[in-house]
């Protein structure tokens, strides 16, 4: 460890005695001294030195960390840290990408919604109410279908399973016309014999017509309307016969034949 505890504040040279430091300062750094031939000035702090080596040492020890980079070095660092404008998407480009992604999501959602499922528990009265937007109007529509035999069944099936935008059913028939392809409630594609599918649709129609006629009977009783008037208006016998005929396999085949089911 150095025992030079007296350091020159100009050139940082150390001395063991104060006398030696004072003599050094008077002989080396005193302005106007005869030994001073040339002064070297620090550009950072304006201190002056008699020797260039003193100046360099001063700069290295005092100003190395704060020294400004040269113009060329500064430009290189700027190029390294700043991203290339061509490689970074602009705000308008990012907005366009987001809009495209949103459009894709909307189309995917629309495609899912367009897949009309067919199940053995489809309640056509509820589905019809959702499409029309009014329960009583749905009942009136159901009544007309129930009193119109096969043509009424086809009209109701089309209203339930026909997509109004694509004009396609929620099911299709294969090339041999002996199997029906549709999607169940789990969005799974199902292929089953034509007869099985016809029975499924007929069973849904029966349950729907029964619910419709029960609603009409309850409504008339609640409103204390004349039962004879009810029979005259809605022809209960025809309605019940229609429900009965839907259990017949021949009637079910006729129903499928009259539906304009698209081929795959």
PDB file of C-alpha atoms in Angstrom:
ATOM      1  CA  UNK A   1       0.000   0.000   0.000  1.00  0.00           C
ATOM      2  CA  UNK A   2       1.443   3.437  -0.987  1.00  0.00           C
ATOM      3  CA  UNK A   3       2.481   5.780   1.854  1.00  0.00           C
ATOM      4  CA  UNK A   4       2.186   8.839  -0.380  1.00  0.00           C
ATOM      5  CA  UNK A   5      -0.574  10.660   1.391  1.00  0.00           C
ATOM      6  CA  UNK A   6      -0.016  14.034  -0.210  1.00  0.00           C
ATOM      7  CA  UNK A   7      -1.474  14.122  -3.754  1.00  0.00           C
ATOM      8  CA  UNK A   8      -1.239  16.926  -6.272  1.00  0.00           C
ATOM      9  CA  UNK A   9      -4.732  18.082  -7.192  1.00  0.00           C
ATOM     10  CA  UNK A  10      -3.541  18.971 -10.681  1.00  0.00           C
ATOM     11  CA  UNK A  11      -1.641  15.947 -11.920  1.00  0.00           C
ATOM     12  CA  UNK A  12      -2.577  13.446  -9.196  1.00  0.00           C
ATOM     13  CA  UNK A  13       1.102  12.748  -8.392  1.00  0.00           C
ATOM     14  CA  UNK A  14       1.663  11.555  -4.799  1.00  0.00           C
ATOM     15  CA  UNK A  15       4.285  12.618  -2.262  1.00  0.00           C
ATOM     16  CA  UNK A  16       5.294  11.373   1.181  1.00  0.00           C
ATOM     17  CA  UNK A  17       5.892  14.865   2.579  1.00  0.00           C
ATOM     18  CA  UNK A  18       3.896  18.062   2.319  1.00  0.00           C
ATOM     19  CA  UNK A  19       7.093  19.995   1.588  1.00  0.00           C
ATOM     20  CA  UNK A  20       7.735  17.937  -1.495  1.00  0.00           C
ATOM     21  CA  UNK A  21       4.138  18.493  -2.704  1.00  0.00           C
ATOM     22  CA  UNK A  22       4.415  22.247  -2.199  1.00  0.00           C
ATOM     23  CA  UNK A  23       7.711  22.400  -4.036  1.00  0.00           C
ATOM     24  CA  UNK A  24       6.278  20.340  -6.856  1.00  0.00           C
ATOM     25  CA  UNK A  25       3.280  22.612  -7.273  1.00  0.00           C
ATOM     26  CA  UNK A  26       5.421  25.754  -7.219  1.00  0.00           C
ATOM     27  CA  UNK A  27       7.932  24.418  -9.694  1.00  0.00           C
ATOM     28  CA  UNK A  28       5.579  22.600 -12.026  1.00  0.00           C
ATOM     29  CA  UNK A  29       2.117  24.094 -11.832  1.00  0.00           C
ATOM     30  CA  UNK A  30       2.571  27.674 -10.665  1.00  0.00           C
ATOM     31  CA  UNK A  31       1.391  30.017 -13.454  1.00  0.00           C
ATOM     32  CA  UNK A  32       4.156  32.009 -15.057  1.00  0.00           C
ATOM     33  CA  UNK A  33       6.913  29.749 -13.802  1.00  0.00           C
ATOM     34  CA  UNK A  34       9.917  29.666 -16.048  1.00  0.00           C
ATOM     35  CA  UNK A  35       9.719  25.889 -16.460  1.00  0.00           C
ATOM     36  CA  UNK A  36       6.267  26.056 -17.974  1.00  0.00           C
ATOM     37  CA  UNK A  37       6.699  25.945 -21.691  1.00  0.00           C
ATOM     38  CA  UNK A  38       3.287  24.686 -22.729  1.00  0.00           C
ATOM     39  CA  UNK A  39      -0.004  23.973 -20.955  1.00  0.00           C
ATOM     40  CA  UNK A  40      -2.254  21.049 -21.896  1.00  0.00           C
ATOM     41  CA  UNK A  41      -5.947  21.781 -21.198  1.00  0.00           C
ATOM     42  CA  UNK A  42      -8.570  19.137 -20.442  1.00  0.00           C
ATOM     43  CA  UNK A  43     -11.545  19.592 -22.756  1.00  0.00           C
ATOM     44  CA  UNK A  44     -13.887  18.099 -20.183  1.00  0.00           C
ATOM     45  CA  UNK A  45     -13.114  20.183 -17.067  1.00  0.00           C
ATOM     46  CA  UNK A  46     -10.664  22.870 -18.361  1.00  0.00           C
ATOM     47  CA  UNK A  47      -7.858  21.881 -15.991  1.00  0.00           C
ATOM     48  CA  UNK A  48      -4.338  22.534 -17.298  1.00  0.00           C
ATOM     49  CA  UNK A  49      -1.270  20.298 -17.237  1.00  0.00           C
ATOM     50  CA  UNK A  50       2.347  20.861 -18.089  1.00  0.00           C
ATOM     51  CA  UNK A  51       2.780  17.445 -19.626  1.00  0.00           C
ATOM     52  CA  UNK A  52       0.629  15.573 -22.068  1.00  0.00           C
ATOM     53  CA  UNK A  53       1.100  12.367 -20.091  1.00  0.00           C
ATOM     54  CA  UNK A  54      -0.467  14.071 -17.075  1.00  0.00           C
ATOM     55  CA  UNK A  55      -3.420  15.133 -19.178  1.00  0.00           C
ATOM     56  CA  UNK A  56      -3.940  11.610 -20.557  1.00  0.00           C
ATOM     57  CA  UNK A  57      -3.773  10.113 -17.093  1.00  0.00           C
ATOM     58  CA  UNK A  58      -6.237  12.672 -15.827  1.00  0.00           C
ATOM     59  CA  UNK A  59      -8.677  11.929 -18.674  1.00  0.00           C
ATOM     60  CA  UNK A  60      -8.389   8.169 -18.150  1.00  0.00           C
ATOM     61  CA  UNK A  61      -9.024   8.369 -14.427  1.00  0.00           C
ATOM     62  CA  UNK A  62     -11.595  11.141 -14.321  1.00  0.00           C
ATOM     63  CA  UNK A  63     -13.515  11.248 -17.591  1.00  0.00           C
ATOM     64  CA  UNK A  64     -13.387   7.811 -19.221  1.00  0.00           C
ATOM     65  CA  UNK A  65     -16.896   6.790 -18.074  1.00  0.00           C
ATOM     66  CA  UNK A  66     -18.531  10.088 -19.031  1.00  0.00           C
ATOM     67  CA  UNK A  67     -16.671  10.616 -22.282  1.00  0.00           C
ATOM     68  CA  UNK A  68     -18.996  11.140 -25.203  1.00  0.00           C
ATOM     69  CA  UNK A  69     -18.723   8.685 -28.079  1.00  0.00           C
ATOM     70  CA  UNK A  70     -17.472   9.782 -31.430  1.00  0.00           C
ATOM     71  CA  UNK A  71     -19.985  10.619 -34.122  1.00  0.00           C
ATOM     72  CA  UNK A  72     -19.398   7.337 -35.953  1.00  0.00           C
ATOM     73  CA  UNK A  73     -19.697   5.265 -32.764  1.00  0.00           C
ATOM     74  CA  UNK A  74     -22.886   7.077 -31.802  1.00  0.00           C
ATOM     75  CA  UNK A  75     -24.407   6.322 -35.197  1.00  0.00           C
ATOM     76  CA  UNK A  76     -23.498   2.634 -34.950  1.00  0.00           C
ATOM     77  CA  UNK A  77     -25.069   2.321 -31.497  1.00  0.00           C
ATOM     78  CA  UNK A  78     -28.182   4.091 -32.709  1.00  0.00           C
ATOM     79  CA  UNK A  79     -28.469   1.697 -35.632  1.00  0.00           C
ATOM     80  CA  UNK A  80     -28.011  -1.279 -33.309  1.00  0.00           C
ATOM     81  CA  UNK A  81     -30.606  -0.160 -30.770  1.00  0.00           C
ATOM     82  CA  UNK A  82     -33.193   1.291 -33.126  1.00  0.00           C
ATOM     83  CA  UNK A  83     -35.260  -1.314 -35.010  1.00  0.00           C
ATOM     84  CA  UNK A  84     -35.410  -1.334 -38.754  1.00  0.00           C
ATOM     85  CA  UNK A  85     -38.596   0.532 -39.825  1.00  0.00           C
ATOM     86  CA  UNK A  86     -39.245  -2.117 -42.448  1.00  0.00           C
ATOM     87  CA  UNK A  87     -39.171  -4.950 -39.899  1.00  0.00           C
ATOM     88  CA  UNK A  88     -41.593  -3.374 -37.376  1.00  0.00           C
ATOM     89  CA  UNK A  89     -45.290  -3.229 -38.328  1.00  0.00           C
ATOM     90  CA  UNK A  90     -46.819   0.216 -38.314  1.00  0.00           C
ATOM     91  CA  UNK A  91     -49.930   1.088 -36.317  1.00  0.00           C
ATOM     92  CA  UNK A  92     -52.134   0.882 -39.403  1.00  0.00           C
ATOM     93  CA  UNK A  93     -50.702  -2.542 -40.232  1.00  0.00           C
ATOM     94  CA  UNK A  94     -51.385  -3.790 -36.695  1.00  0.00           C
ATOM     95  CA  UNK A  95     -54.964  -2.477 -36.839  1.00  0.00           C
ATOM     96  CA  UNK A  96     -55.488  -4.206 -40.170  1.00  0.00           C
ATOM     97  CA  UNK A  97     -54.175  -7.506 -38.772  1.00  0.00           C
ATOM     98  CA  UNK A  98     -56.489  -7.245 -35.761  1.00  0.00           C
ATOM     99  CA  UNK A  99     -59.479  -6.531 -38.024  1.00  0.00           C
ATOM    100  CA  UNK A 100     -58.628  -9.553 -40.164  1.00  0.00           C
ATOM    101  CA  UNK A 101     -58.424 -11.776 -37.070  1.00  0.00           C
ATOM    102  CA  UNK A 102     -61.781 -10.476 -35.829  1.00  0.00           C
ATOM    103  CA  UNK A 103     -63.333 -11.170 -39.229  1.00  0.00           C
ATOM    104  CA  UNK A 104     -61.998 -14.725 -39.146  1.00  0.00           C
ATOM    105  CA  UNK A 105     -63.446 -15.264 -35.668  1.00  0.00           C
ATOM    106  CA  UNK A 106     -66.831 -13.918 -36.780  1.00  0.00           C
ATOM    107  CA  UNK A 107     -66.839 -16.212 -39.814  1.00  0.00           C
ATOM    108  CA  UNK A 108     -65.942 -19.200 -37.642  1.00  0.00           C
ATOM    109  CA  UNK A 109     -68.743 -18.332 -35.238  1.00  0.00           C
ATOM    110  CA  UNK A 110     -71.176 -17.916 -38.123  1.00  0.00           C
ATOM    111  CA  UNK A 111     -70.194 -21.298 -39.541  1.00  0.00           C
ATOM    112  CA  UNK A 112     -70.841 -22.943 -36.179  1.00  0.00           C
ATOM    113  CA  UNK A 113     -74.233 -21.267 -35.878  1.00  0.00           C
ATOM    114  CA  UNK A 114     -75.171 -22.382 -39.400  1.00  0.00           C
ATOM    115  CA  UNK A 115     -74.835 -26.039 -38.393  1.00  0.00           C
ATOM    116  CA  UNK A 116     -78.421 -26.933 -37.420  1.00  0.00           C
ATOM    117  CA  UNK A 117     -78.457 -29.913 -35.105  1.00  0.00           C
ATOM    118  CA  UNK A 118     -81.035 -32.702 -35.212  1.00  0.00           C
ATOM    119  CA  UNK A 119     -81.882 -34.664 -32.072  1.00  0.00           C
ATOM    120  CA  UNK A 120     -84.620 -37.049 -30.968  1.00  0.00           C
ATOM    121  CA  UNK A 121     -85.767 -34.454 -28.407  1.00  0.00           C
ATOM    122  CA  UNK A 122     -86.179 -31.423 -30.673  1.00  0.00           C
ATOM    123  CA  UNK A 123     -89.105 -29.325 -29.466  1.00  0.00           C
ATOM    124  CA  UNK A 124     -90.397 -27.686 -32.625  1.00  0.00           C
ATOM    125  CA  UNK A 125     -92.757 -25.381 -30.758  1.00  0.00           C
ATOM    126  CA  UNK A 126     -89.902 -23.832 -28.767  1.00  0.00           C
ATOM    127  CA  UNK A 127     -87.669 -23.689 -31.845  1.00  0.00           C
ATOM    128  CA  UNK A 128     -90.478 -22.098 -33.841  1.00  0.00           C
ATOM    129  CA  UNK A 129     -91.098 -19.553 -31.099  1.00  0.00           C
ATOM    130  CA  UNK A 130     -87.429 -18.614 -31.194  1.00  0.00           C
ATOM    131  CA  UNK A 131     -87.540 -18.119 -34.955  1.00  0.00           C
ATOM    132  CA  UNK A 132     -90.803 -16.151 -35.001  1.00  0.00           C
ATOM    133  CA  UNK A 133     -90.265 -14.310 -31.733  1.00  0.00           C
ATOM    134  CA  UNK A 134     -93.793 -14.831 -30.378  1.00  0.00           C
ATOM    135  CA  UNK A 135     -95.228 -17.946 -28.707  1.00  0.00           C
ATOM    136  CA  UNK A 136     -98.889 -17.405 -29.685  1.00  0.00           C
ATOM    137  CA  UNK A 137     -97.923 -16.812 -33.306  1.00  0.00           C
ATOM    138  CA  UNK A 138     -95.855 -19.988 -33.200  1.00  0.00           C
ATOM    139  CA  UNK A 139     -98.890 -21.902 -31.908  1.00  0.00           C
ATOM    140  CA  UNK A 140    -101.035 -20.549 -34.755  1.00  0.00           C
ATOM    141  CA  UNK A 141     -98.396 -21.575 -37.296  1.00  0.00           C
ATOM    142  CA  UNK A 142     -98.226 -25.018 -35.667  1.00  0.00           C
ATOM    143  CA  UNK A 143    -102.003 -25.346 -35.828  1.00  0.00           C
ATOM    144  CA  UNK A 144    -102.033 -24.729 -39.585  1.00  0.00           C
ATOM    145  CA  UNK A 145     -99.331 -27.372 -40.096  1.00  0.00           C
ATOM    146  CA  UNK A 146    -101.112 -29.919 -37.885  1.00  0.00           C
ATOM    147  CA  UNK A 147    -104.331 -29.556 -39.886  1.00  0.00           C
ATOM    148  CA  UNK A 148    -102.562 -29.851 -43.282  1.00  0.00           C
ATOM    149  CA  UNK A 149    -101.361 -33.472 -43.198  1.00  0.00           C
ATOM    150  CA  UNK A 150     -97.994 -34.234 -44.938  1.00  0.00           C
ATOM    151  CA  UNK A 151     -97.714 -30.829 -46.610  1.00  0.00           C
ATOM    152  CA  UNK A 152     -98.017 -29.194 -43.178  1.00  0.00           C
ATOM    153  CA  UNK A 153     -95.315 -31.469 -41.786  1.00  0.00           C
ATOM    154  CA  UNK A 154     -92.955 -30.520 -44.622  1.00  0.00           C
ATOM    155  CA  UNK A 155     -93.679 -26.833 -44.118  1.00  0.00           C
ATOM    156  CA  UNK A 156     -92.875 -27.116 -40.411  1.00  0.00           C
ATOM    157  CA  UNK A 157     -89.687 -29.151 -41.002  1.00  0.00           C
ATOM    158  CA  UNK A 158     -88.479 -26.595 -43.536  1.00  0.00           C
ATOM    159  CA  UNK A 159     -89.156 -23.742 -41.137  1.00  0.00           C
ATOM    160  CA  UNK A 160     -87.158 -25.496 -38.399  1.00  0.00           C
ATOM    161  CA  UNK A 161     -84.210 -27.030 -40.268  1.00  0.00           C
ATOM    162  CA  UNK A 162     -83.837 -24.908 -43.407  1.00  0.00           C
ATOM    163  CA  UNK A 163     -81.196 -22.177 -43.126  1.00  0.00           C
ATOM    164  CA  UNK A 164     -82.673 -18.983 -44.549  1.00  0.00           C
ATOM    165  CA  UNK A 165     -79.280 -17.667 -45.722  1.00  0.00           C
ATOM    166  CA  UNK A 166     -77.808 -20.721 -47.407  1.00  0.00           C
ATOM    167  CA  UNK A 167     -81.227 -22.283 -48.250  1.00  0.00           C
ATOM    168  CA  UNK A 168     -79.821 -25.636 -47.148  1.00  0.00           C
ATOM    169  CA  UNK A 169     -81.237 -28.149 -44.711  1.00  0.00           C
ATOM    170  CA  UNK A 170     -79.461 -29.063 -41.512  1.00  0.00           C
ATOM    171  CA  UNK A 171     -79.207 -32.567 -42.966  1.00  0.00           C
ATOM    172  CA  UNK A 172     -78.499 -34.234 -46.302  1.00  0.00           C
ATOM    173  CA  UNK A 173     -78.910 -37.585 -48.038  1.00  0.00           C
ATOM    174  CA  UNK A 174     -76.220 -39.804 -49.532  1.00  0.00           C
ATOM    175  CA  UNK A 175     -75.873 -40.720 -53.192  1.00  0.00           C
ATOM    176  CA  UNK A 176     -77.794 -43.969 -52.803  1.00  0.00           C
ATOM    177  CA  UNK A 177     -80.562 -42.061 -50.998  1.00  0.00           C
ATOM    178  CA  UNK A 178     -80.715 -44.628 -48.223  1.00  0.00           C
ATOM    179  CA  UNK A 179     -78.849 -42.772 -45.469  1.00  0.00           C
ATOM    180  CA  UNK A 180     -79.247 -39.348 -43.873  1.00  0.00           C
ATOM    181  CA  UNK A 181     -76.275 -37.307 -42.657  1.00  0.00           C
ATOM    182  CA  UNK A 182     -76.738 -34.677 -39.955  1.00  0.00           C
ATOM    183  CA  UNK A 183     -75.111 -33.193 -36.840  1.00  0.00           C
ATOM    184  CA  UNK A 184     -76.200 -34.036 -33.304  1.00  0.00           C
ATOM    185  CA  UNK A 185     -76.243 -31.754 -30.272  1.00  0.00           C
ATOM    186  CA  UNK A 186     -72.497 -32.365 -29.766  1.00  0.00           C
ATOM    187  CA  UNK A 187     -71.686 -31.079 -33.271  1.00  0.00           C
ATOM    188  CA  UNK A 188     -70.801 -34.647 -34.265  1.00  0.00           C
ATOM    189  CA  UNK A 189     -71.625 -35.805 -37.776  1.00  0.00           C
ATOM    190  CA  UNK A 190     -74.073 -38.703 -37.712  1.00  0.00           C
ATOM    191  CA  UNK A 191     -74.988 -41.047 -40.554  1.00  0.00           C
ATOM    192  CA  UNK A 192     -78.006 -43.272 -40.074  1.00  0.00           C
ATOM    193  CA  UNK A 193     -80.528 -45.188 -42.197  1.00  0.00           C
ATOM    194  CA  UNK A 194     -83.232 -43.179 -43.872  1.00  0.00           C
ATOM    195  CA  UNK A 195     -85.960 -45.057 -41.985  1.00  0.00           C
ATOM    196  CA  UNK A 196     -84.379 -44.345 -38.595  1.00  0.00           C
ATOM    197  CA  UNK A 197     -84.126 -40.654 -39.376  1.00  0.00           C
ATOM    198  CA  UNK A 198     -87.721 -40.554 -40.612  1.00  0.00           C
ATOM    199  CA  UNK A 199     -88.907 -42.114 -37.369  1.00  0.00           C
ATOM    200  CA  UNK A 200     -86.927 -39.541 -35.371  1.00  0.00           C
ATOM    201  CA  UNK A 201     -88.496 -36.609 -37.246  1.00  0.00           C
ATOM    202  CA  UNK A 202     -91.999 -38.093 -36.996  1.00  0.00           C
ATOM    203  CA  UNK A 203     -91.611 -38.626 -33.258  1.00  0.00           C
ATOM    204  CA  UNK A 204     -90.566 -34.990 -32.803  1.00  0.00           C
ATOM    205  CA  UNK A 205     -93.601 -33.879 -34.810  1.00  0.00           C
ATOM    206  CA  UNK A 206     -95.937 -35.973 -32.657  1.00  0.00           C
ATOM    207  CA  UNK A 207     -94.598 -34.505 -29.416  1.00  0.00           C
ATOM    208  CA  UNK A 208     -94.795 -30.994 -30.829  1.00  0.00           C
ATOM    209  CA  UNK A 209     -98.388 -31.377 -32.071  1.00  0.00           C
ATOM    210  CA  UNK A 210     -99.460 -32.866 -28.733  1.00  0.00           C
ATOM    211  CA  UNK A 211     -97.964 -29.956 -26.870  1.00  0.00           C
ATOM    212  CA  UNK A 212     -99.660 -27.522 -29.239  1.00  0.00           C
ATOM    213  CA  UNK A 213    -103.122 -29.025 -28.906  1.00  0.00           C
ATOM    214  CA  UNK A 214    -102.779 -29.270 -25.117  1.00  0.00           C
ATOM    215  CA  UNK A 215    -101.902 -25.586 -25.010  1.00  0.00           C
ATOM    216  CA  UNK A 216    -104.966 -24.684 -27.063  1.00  0.00           C
ATOM    217  CA  UNK A 217    -107.245 -26.787 -24.855  1.00  0.00           C
ATOM    218  CA  UNK A 218    -105.792 -25.257 -21.679  1.00  0.00           C
ATOM    219  CA  UNK A 219    -106.085 -21.753 -23.096  1.00  0.00           C
ATOM    220  CA  UNK A 220    -109.720 -22.207 -24.005  1.00  0.00           C
ATOM    221  CA  UNK A 221    -110.582 -23.723 -20.631  1.00  0.00           C
ATOM    222  CA  UNK A 222    -108.769 -20.914 -18.830  1.00  0.00           C
ATOM    223  CA  UNK A 223    -110.651 -18.326 -20.862  1.00  0.00           C
ATOM    224  CA  UNK A 224    -113.893 -20.309 -20.273  1.00  0.00           C
ATOM    225  CA  UNK A 225    -114.573 -20.658 -23.967  1.00  0.00           C
ATOM    226  CA  UNK A 226    -117.208 -23.091 -25.222  1.00  0.00           C
ATOM    227  CA  UNK A 227    -115.579 -26.509 -25.923  1.00  0.00           C
ATOM    228  CA  UNK A 228    -117.889 -26.923 -28.938  1.00  0.00           C
ATOM    229  CA  UNK A 229    -116.557 -23.665 -30.327  1.00  0.00           C
ATOM    230  CA  UNK A 230    -113.069 -25.007 -29.846  1.00  0.00           C
ATOM    231  CA  UNK A 231    -113.839 -28.170 -31.799  1.00  0.00           C
ATOM    232  CA  UNK A 232    -115.368 -26.159 -34.582  1.00  0.00           C
ATOM    233  CA  UNK A 233    -112.355 -23.900 -34.929  1.00  0.00           C
ATOM    234  CA  UNK A 234    -109.499 -26.324 -34.567  1.00  0.00           C
ATOM    235  CA  UNK A 235    -111.017 -29.629 -35.642  1.00  0.00           C
ATOM    236  CA  UNK A 236    -109.607 -31.811 -32.860  1.00  0.00           C
ATOM    237  CA  UNK A 237    -110.423 -35.038 -34.687  1.00  0.00           C
ATOM    238  CA  UNK A 238    -108.281 -34.086 -37.690  1.00  0.00           C
ATOM    239  CA  UNK A 239    -105.478 -33.012 -35.393  1.00  0.00           C
ATOM    240  CA  UNK A 240    -105.526 -36.303 -33.455  1.00  0.00           C
ATOM    241  CA  UNK A 241    -105.671 -38.378 -36.645  1.00  0.00           C
ATOM    242  CA  UNK A 242    -102.616 -36.568 -37.918  1.00  0.00           C
ATOM    243  CA  UNK A 243    -100.699 -37.374 -34.733  1.00  0.00           C
ATOM    244  CA  UNK A 244    -101.704 -41.014 -35.075  1.00  0.00           C
ATOM    245  CA  UNK A 245    -100.610 -41.243 -38.744  1.00  0.00           C
ATOM    246  CA  UNK A 246     -97.128 -40.021 -37.871  1.00  0.00           C
ATOM    247  CA  UNK A 247     -96.469 -43.411 -36.202  1.00  0.00           C
ATOM    248  CA  UNK A 248     -96.960 -45.236 -39.531  1.00  0.00           C
ATOM    249  CA  UNK A 249     -93.698 -46.136 -41.356  1.00  0.00           C
ATOM    250  CA  UNK A 250     -95.378 -45.608 -44.724  1.00  0.00           C
ATOM    251  CA  UNK A 251     -96.398 -42.078 -43.703  1.00  0.00           C
ATOM    252  CA  UNK A 252     -92.840 -41.392 -42.510  1.00  0.00           C
ATOM    253  CA  UNK A 253     -91.471 -42.537 -45.881  1.00  0.00           C
ATOM    254  CA  UNK A 254     -93.922 -40.294 -47.678  1.00  0.00           C
ATOM    255  CA  UNK A 255     -92.838 -37.382 -45.500  1.00  0.00           C
ATOM    256  CA  UNK A 256     -89.156 -37.840 -46.369  1.00  0.00           C
ATOM    257  CA  UNK A 257     -89.984 -38.241 -50.080  1.00  0.00           C
ATOM    258  CA  UNK A 258     -91.763 -34.881 -50.146  1.00  0.00           C
ATOM    259  CA  UNK A 259     -88.894 -33.076 -48.395  1.00  0.00           C
ATOM    260  CA  UNK A 260     -86.392 -31.585 -50.833  1.00  0.00           C
ATOM    261  CA  UNK A 261     -83.375 -33.055 -49.034  1.00  0.00           C
ATOM    262  CA  UNK A 262     -80.077 -32.103 -50.728  1.00  0.00           C
ATOM    263  CA  UNK A 263     -77.650 -34.827 -51.772  1.00  0.00           C
ATOM    264  CA  UNK A 264     -74.095 -34.859 -50.490  1.00  0.00           C
TER     265      UNK A 264
END
